[in-house]
PDB file of C-alpha atoms in Angstrom:
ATOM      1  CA  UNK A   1     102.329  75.884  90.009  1.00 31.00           C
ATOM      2  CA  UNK A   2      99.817  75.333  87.480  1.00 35.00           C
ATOM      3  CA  UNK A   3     101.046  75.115  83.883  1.00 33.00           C
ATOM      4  CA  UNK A   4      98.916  75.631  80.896  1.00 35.00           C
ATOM      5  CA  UNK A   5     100.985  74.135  77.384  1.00 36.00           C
ATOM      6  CA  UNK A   6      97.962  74.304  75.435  1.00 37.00           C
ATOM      7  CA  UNK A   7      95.258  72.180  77.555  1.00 35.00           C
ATOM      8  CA  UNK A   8      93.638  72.946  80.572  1.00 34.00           C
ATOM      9  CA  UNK A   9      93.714  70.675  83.378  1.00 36.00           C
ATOM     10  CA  UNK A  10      92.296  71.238  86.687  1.00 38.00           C
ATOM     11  CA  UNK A  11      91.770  74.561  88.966  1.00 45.00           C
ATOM     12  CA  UNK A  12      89.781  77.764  88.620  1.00 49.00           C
ATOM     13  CA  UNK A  13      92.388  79.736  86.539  1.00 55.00           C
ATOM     14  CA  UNK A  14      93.665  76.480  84.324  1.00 50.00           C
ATOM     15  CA  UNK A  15      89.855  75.195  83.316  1.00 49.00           C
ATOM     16  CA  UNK A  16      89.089  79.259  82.370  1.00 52.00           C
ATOM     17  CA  UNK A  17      92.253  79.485  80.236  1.00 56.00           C
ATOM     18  CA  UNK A  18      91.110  79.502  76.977  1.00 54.00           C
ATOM     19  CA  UNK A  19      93.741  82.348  75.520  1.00 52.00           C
ATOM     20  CA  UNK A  20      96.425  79.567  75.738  1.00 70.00           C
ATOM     21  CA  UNK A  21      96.941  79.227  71.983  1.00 71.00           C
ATOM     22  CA  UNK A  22      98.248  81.739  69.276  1.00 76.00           C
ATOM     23  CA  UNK A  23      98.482  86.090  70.155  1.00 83.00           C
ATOM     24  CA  UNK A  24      97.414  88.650  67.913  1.00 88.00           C
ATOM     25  CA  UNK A  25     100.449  90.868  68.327  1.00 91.00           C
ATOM     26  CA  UNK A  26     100.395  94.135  67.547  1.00 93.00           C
ATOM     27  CA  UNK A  27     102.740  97.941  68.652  1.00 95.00           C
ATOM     28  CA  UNK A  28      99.861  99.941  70.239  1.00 96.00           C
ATOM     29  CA  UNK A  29     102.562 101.746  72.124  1.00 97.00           C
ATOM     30  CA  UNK A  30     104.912 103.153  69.529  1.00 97.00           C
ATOM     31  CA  UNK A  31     103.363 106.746  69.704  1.00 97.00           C
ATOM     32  CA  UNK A  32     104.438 107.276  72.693  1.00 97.00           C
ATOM     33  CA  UNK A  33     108.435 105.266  72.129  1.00 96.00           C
ATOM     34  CA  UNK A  34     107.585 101.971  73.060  1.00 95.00           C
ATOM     35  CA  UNK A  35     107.697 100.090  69.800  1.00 93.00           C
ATOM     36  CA  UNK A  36     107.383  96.701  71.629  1.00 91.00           C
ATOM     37  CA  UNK A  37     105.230  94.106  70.303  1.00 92.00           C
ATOM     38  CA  UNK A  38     101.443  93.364  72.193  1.00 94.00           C
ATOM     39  CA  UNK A  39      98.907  91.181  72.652  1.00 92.00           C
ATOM     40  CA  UNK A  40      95.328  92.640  74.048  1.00 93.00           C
ATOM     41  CA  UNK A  41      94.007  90.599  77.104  1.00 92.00           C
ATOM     42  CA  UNK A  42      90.942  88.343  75.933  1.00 87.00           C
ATOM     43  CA  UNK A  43      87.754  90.642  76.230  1.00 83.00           C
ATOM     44  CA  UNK A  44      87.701  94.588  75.540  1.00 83.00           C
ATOM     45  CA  UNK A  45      85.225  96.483  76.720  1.00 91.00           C
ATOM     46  CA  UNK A  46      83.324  96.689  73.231  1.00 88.00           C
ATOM     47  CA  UNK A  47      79.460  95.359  72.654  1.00 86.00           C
ATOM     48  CA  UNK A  48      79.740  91.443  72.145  1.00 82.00           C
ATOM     49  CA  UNK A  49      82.898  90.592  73.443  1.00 78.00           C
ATOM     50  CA  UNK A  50      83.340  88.251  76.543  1.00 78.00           C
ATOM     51  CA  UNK A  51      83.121  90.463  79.760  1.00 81.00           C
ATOM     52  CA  UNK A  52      85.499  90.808  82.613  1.00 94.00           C
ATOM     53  CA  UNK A  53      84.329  90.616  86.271  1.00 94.00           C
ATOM     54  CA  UNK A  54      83.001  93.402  87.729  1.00 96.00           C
ATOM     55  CA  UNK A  55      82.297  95.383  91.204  1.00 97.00           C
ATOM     56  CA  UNK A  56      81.448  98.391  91.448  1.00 97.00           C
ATOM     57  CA  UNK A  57      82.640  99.207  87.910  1.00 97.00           C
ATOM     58  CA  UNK A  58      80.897  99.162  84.739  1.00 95.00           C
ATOM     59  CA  UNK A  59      81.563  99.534  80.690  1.00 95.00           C
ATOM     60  CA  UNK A  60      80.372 102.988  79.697  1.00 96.00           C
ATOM     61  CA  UNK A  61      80.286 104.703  76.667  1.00 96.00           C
ATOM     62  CA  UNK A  62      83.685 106.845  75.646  1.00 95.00           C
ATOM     63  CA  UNK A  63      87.289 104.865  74.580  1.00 95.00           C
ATOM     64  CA  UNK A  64      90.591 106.385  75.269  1.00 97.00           C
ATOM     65  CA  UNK A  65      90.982 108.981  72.443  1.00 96.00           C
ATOM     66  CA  UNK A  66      94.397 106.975  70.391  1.00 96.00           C
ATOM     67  CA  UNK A  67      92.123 104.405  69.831  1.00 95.00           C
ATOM     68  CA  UNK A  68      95.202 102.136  69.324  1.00 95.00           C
ATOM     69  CA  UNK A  69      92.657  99.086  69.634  1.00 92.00           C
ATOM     70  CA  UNK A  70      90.673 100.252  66.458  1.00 90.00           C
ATOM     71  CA  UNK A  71      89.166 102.993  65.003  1.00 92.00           C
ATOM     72  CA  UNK A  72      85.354 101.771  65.712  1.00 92.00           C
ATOM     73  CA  UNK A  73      85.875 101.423  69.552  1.00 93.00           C
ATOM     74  CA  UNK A  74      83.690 103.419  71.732  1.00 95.00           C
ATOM     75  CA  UNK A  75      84.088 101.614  75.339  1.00 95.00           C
ATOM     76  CA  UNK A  76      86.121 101.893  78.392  1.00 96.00           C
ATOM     77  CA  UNK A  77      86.055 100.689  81.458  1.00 97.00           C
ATOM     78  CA  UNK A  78      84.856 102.865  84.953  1.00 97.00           C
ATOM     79  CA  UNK A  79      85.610 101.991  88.124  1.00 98.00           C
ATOM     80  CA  UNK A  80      83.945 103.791  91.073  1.00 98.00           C
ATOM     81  CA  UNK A  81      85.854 104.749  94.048  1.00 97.00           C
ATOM     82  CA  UNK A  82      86.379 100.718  95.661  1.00 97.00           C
ATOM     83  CA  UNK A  83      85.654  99.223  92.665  1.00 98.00           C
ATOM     84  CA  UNK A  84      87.539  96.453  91.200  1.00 98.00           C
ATOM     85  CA  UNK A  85      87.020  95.006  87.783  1.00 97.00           C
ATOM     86  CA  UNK A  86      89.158  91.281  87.183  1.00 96.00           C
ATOM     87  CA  UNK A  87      90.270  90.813  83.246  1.00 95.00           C
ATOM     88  CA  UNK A  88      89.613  87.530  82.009  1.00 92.00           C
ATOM     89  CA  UNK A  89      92.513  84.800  82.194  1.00 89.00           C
ATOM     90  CA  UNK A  90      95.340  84.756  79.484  1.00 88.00           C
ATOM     91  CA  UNK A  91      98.359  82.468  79.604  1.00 85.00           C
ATOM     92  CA  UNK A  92     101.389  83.954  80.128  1.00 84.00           C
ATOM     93  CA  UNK A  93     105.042  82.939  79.997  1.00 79.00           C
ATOM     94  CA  UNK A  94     108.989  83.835  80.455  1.00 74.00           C
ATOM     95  CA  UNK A  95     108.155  85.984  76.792  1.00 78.00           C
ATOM     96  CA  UNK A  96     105.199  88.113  78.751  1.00 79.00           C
ATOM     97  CA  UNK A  97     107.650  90.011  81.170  1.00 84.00           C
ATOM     98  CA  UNK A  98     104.910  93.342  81.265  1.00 91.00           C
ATOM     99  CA  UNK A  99     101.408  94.704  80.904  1.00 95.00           C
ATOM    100  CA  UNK A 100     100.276  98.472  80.005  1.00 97.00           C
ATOM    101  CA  UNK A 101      96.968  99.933  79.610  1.00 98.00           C
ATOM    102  CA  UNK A 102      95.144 103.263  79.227  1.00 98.00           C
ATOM    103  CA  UNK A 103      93.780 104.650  82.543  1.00 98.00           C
ATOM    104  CA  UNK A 104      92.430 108.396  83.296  1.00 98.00           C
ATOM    105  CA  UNK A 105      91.723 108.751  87.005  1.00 97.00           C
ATOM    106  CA  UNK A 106      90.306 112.100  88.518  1.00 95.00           C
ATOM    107  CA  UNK A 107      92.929 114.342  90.616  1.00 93.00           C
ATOM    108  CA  UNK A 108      91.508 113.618  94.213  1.00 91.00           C
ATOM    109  CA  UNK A 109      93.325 113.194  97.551  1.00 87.00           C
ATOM    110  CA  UNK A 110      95.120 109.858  97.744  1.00 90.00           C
ATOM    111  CA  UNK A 111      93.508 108.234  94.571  1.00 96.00           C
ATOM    112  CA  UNK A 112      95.777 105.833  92.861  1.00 97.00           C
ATOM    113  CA  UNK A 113      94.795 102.860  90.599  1.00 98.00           C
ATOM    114  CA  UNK A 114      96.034  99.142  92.332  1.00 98.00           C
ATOM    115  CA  UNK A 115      96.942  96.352  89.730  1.00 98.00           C
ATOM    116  CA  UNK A 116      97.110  93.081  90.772  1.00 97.00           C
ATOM    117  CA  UNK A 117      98.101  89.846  88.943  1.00 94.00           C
ATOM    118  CA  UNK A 118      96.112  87.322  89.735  1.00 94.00           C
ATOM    119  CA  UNK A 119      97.639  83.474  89.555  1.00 87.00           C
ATOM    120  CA  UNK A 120      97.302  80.061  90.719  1.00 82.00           C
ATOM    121  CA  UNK A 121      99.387  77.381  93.525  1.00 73.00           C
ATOM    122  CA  UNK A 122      99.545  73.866  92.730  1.00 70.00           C
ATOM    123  CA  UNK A 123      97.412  73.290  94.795  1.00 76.00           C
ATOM    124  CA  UNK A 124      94.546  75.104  93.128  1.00 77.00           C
ATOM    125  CA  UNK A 125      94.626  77.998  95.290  1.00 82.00           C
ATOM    126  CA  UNK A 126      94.317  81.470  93.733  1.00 88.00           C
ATOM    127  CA  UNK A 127      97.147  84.171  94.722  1.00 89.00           C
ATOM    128  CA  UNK A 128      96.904  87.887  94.140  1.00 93.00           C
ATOM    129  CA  UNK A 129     100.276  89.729  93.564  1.00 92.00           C
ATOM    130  CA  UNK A 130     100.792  93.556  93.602  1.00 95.00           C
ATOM    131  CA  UNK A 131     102.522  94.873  90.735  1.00 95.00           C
ATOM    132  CA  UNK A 132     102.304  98.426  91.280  1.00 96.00           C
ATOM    133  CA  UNK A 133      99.793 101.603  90.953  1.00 97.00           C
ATOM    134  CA  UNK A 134      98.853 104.512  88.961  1.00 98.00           C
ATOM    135  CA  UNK A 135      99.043 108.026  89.943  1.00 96.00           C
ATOM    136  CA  UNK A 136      95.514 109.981  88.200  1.00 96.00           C
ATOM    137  CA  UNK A 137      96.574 112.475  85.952  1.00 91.00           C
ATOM    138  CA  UNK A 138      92.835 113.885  85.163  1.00 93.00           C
ATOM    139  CA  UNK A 139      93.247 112.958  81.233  1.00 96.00           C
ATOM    140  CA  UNK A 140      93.440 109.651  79.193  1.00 98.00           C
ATOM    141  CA  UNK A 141      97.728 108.400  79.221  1.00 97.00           C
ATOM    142  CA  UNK A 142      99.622 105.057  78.385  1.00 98.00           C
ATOM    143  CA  UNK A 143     100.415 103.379  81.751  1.00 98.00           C
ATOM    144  CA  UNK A 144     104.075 103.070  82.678  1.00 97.00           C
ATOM    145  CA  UNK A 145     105.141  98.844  82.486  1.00 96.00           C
ATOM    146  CA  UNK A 146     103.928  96.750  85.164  1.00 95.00           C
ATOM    147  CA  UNK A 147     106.420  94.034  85.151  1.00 90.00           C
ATOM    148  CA  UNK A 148     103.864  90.574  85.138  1.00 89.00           C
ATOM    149  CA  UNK A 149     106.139  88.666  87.626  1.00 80.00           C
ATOM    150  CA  UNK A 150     103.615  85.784  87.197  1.00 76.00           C
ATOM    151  CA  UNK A 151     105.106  85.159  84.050  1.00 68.00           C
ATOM    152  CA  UNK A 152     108.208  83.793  85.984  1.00 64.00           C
ATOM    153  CA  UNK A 153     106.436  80.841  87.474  1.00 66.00           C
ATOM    154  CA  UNK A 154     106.593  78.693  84.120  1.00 60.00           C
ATOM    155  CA  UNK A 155     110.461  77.645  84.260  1.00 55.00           C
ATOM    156  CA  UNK A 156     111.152  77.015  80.497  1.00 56.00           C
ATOM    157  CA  UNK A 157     110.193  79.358  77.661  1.00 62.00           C
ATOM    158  CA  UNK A 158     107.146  78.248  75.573  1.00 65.00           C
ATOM    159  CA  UNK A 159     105.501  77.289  78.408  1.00 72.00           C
ATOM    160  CA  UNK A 160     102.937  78.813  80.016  1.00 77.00           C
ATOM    161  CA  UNK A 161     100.536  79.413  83.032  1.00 81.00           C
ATOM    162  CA  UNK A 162      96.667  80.948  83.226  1.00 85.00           C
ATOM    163  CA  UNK A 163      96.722  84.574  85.010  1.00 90.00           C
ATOM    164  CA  UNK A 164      94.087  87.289  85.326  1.00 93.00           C
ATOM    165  CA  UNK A 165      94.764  91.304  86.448  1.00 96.00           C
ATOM    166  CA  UNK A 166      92.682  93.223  88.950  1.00 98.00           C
ATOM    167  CA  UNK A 167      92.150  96.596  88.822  1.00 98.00           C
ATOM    168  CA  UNK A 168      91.110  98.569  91.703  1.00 98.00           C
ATOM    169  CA  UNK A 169      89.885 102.209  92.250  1.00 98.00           C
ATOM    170  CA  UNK A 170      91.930 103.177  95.679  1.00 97.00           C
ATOM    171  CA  UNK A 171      90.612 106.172  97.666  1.00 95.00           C
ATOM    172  CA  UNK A 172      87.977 108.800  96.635  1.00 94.00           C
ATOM    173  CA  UNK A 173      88.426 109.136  92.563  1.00 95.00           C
ATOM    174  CA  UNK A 174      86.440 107.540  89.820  1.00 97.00           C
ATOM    175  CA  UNK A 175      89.101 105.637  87.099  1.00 98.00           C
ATOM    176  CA  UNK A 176      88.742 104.560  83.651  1.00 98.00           C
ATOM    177  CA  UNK A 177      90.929 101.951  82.380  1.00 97.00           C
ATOM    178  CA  UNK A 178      90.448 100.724  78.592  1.00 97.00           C
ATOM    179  CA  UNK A 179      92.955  98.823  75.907  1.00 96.00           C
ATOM    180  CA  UNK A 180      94.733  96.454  78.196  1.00 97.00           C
ATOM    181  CA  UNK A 181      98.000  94.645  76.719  1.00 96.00           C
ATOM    182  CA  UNK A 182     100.849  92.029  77.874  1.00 94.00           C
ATOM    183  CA  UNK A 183     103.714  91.853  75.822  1.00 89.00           C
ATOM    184  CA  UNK A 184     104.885  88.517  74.601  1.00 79.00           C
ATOM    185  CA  UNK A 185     108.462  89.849  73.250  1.00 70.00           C
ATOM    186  CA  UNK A 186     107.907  88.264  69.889  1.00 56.00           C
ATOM    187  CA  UNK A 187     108.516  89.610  66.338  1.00 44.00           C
ATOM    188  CA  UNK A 188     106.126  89.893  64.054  1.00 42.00           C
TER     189      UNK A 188
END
């Protein structure tokens, strides 16, 4: 498995790996009784910043209403029924054990939200690796924790390996995801 420990090497992941080094941390959670600490995956949906990949799914105007990113955000994400939108990579490690996000997905017939983690063989080949779905509850909510299971791969702590999520619209409803976060279980 490919390791990032603070320079990129070789493969598609590793050489697009360039949230390797120090994590804003912050509890954008604790409203709600998580008072873990979180880092925001590189690229939010806001004007200027670096964009994710994107099918069928754009950034449109309108941020989940906590605005736990900041008070000036005004972005989310929308994914149209089969769309998938792919975050940008981030290196994660034995201290990144989950991801949560904000996602509002309309109440239709078998529409759930897929999220995938997205990582790397030694051999260069990219993997995708369910790690669970959300059920649309028609309003803006904190996702339950996806547990990262990527972040396993890396066999000591401190280091770390390049992963990306995907995020995909299943069945007939229209999602919105916005504020994306892994934990790296650190104290600030």
């Amino acid at each position: 498995m490919a390791v990032c420990t603070g320079q990129a090497s070789a493969g598609l992941l590793v050489t697009s790996a360039d949230n390797c080094g120090a994590q804003p941390l912050s509890h954008p959670f604790a409203p709600w009784g998580d008072n873990g600490n979180y880092t925001p995956l590189p690229g939010s949906f806001e004007p200027g910043e670096p964009g994710w990949t994107l099918d069928r799914a754009a950034v449109v105007a309108g941020n989940e209403p906590f605005r736990v990113h900041g008070a000036g955000d005004s972005r989310s994400l929308r994914l149209s029924p089969g769309g998938v939108a792919t975050s940008r990579t981030i290196c994660v490690g034995l201290e990144h054990p989950t991801l949560r996000f904000f996602a509002r997905g309309e109440r239709k017939l078998l529409s759930t939200l897929s999220v995938e983690v997205i990582t790397q063989t030694s051999l260069g080949l990219k993997l995708a690796v369910p790690l669970g779905v959300v059920l649309p509850s028609g309003e803006w909510r904190p996702s339950q924790r996806f547990l990262v299971v990527a972040n396993l791969l890396p066999l000591l702590p401190h280091n770390l390996t390049p992963v990306a999520f995907r995020f995909r619209a299943v069945g007939a409803g229209t999602w919105w995801i916005d504020d994306v976060y892994v934990d790296p279980m650190r104290r600030v």
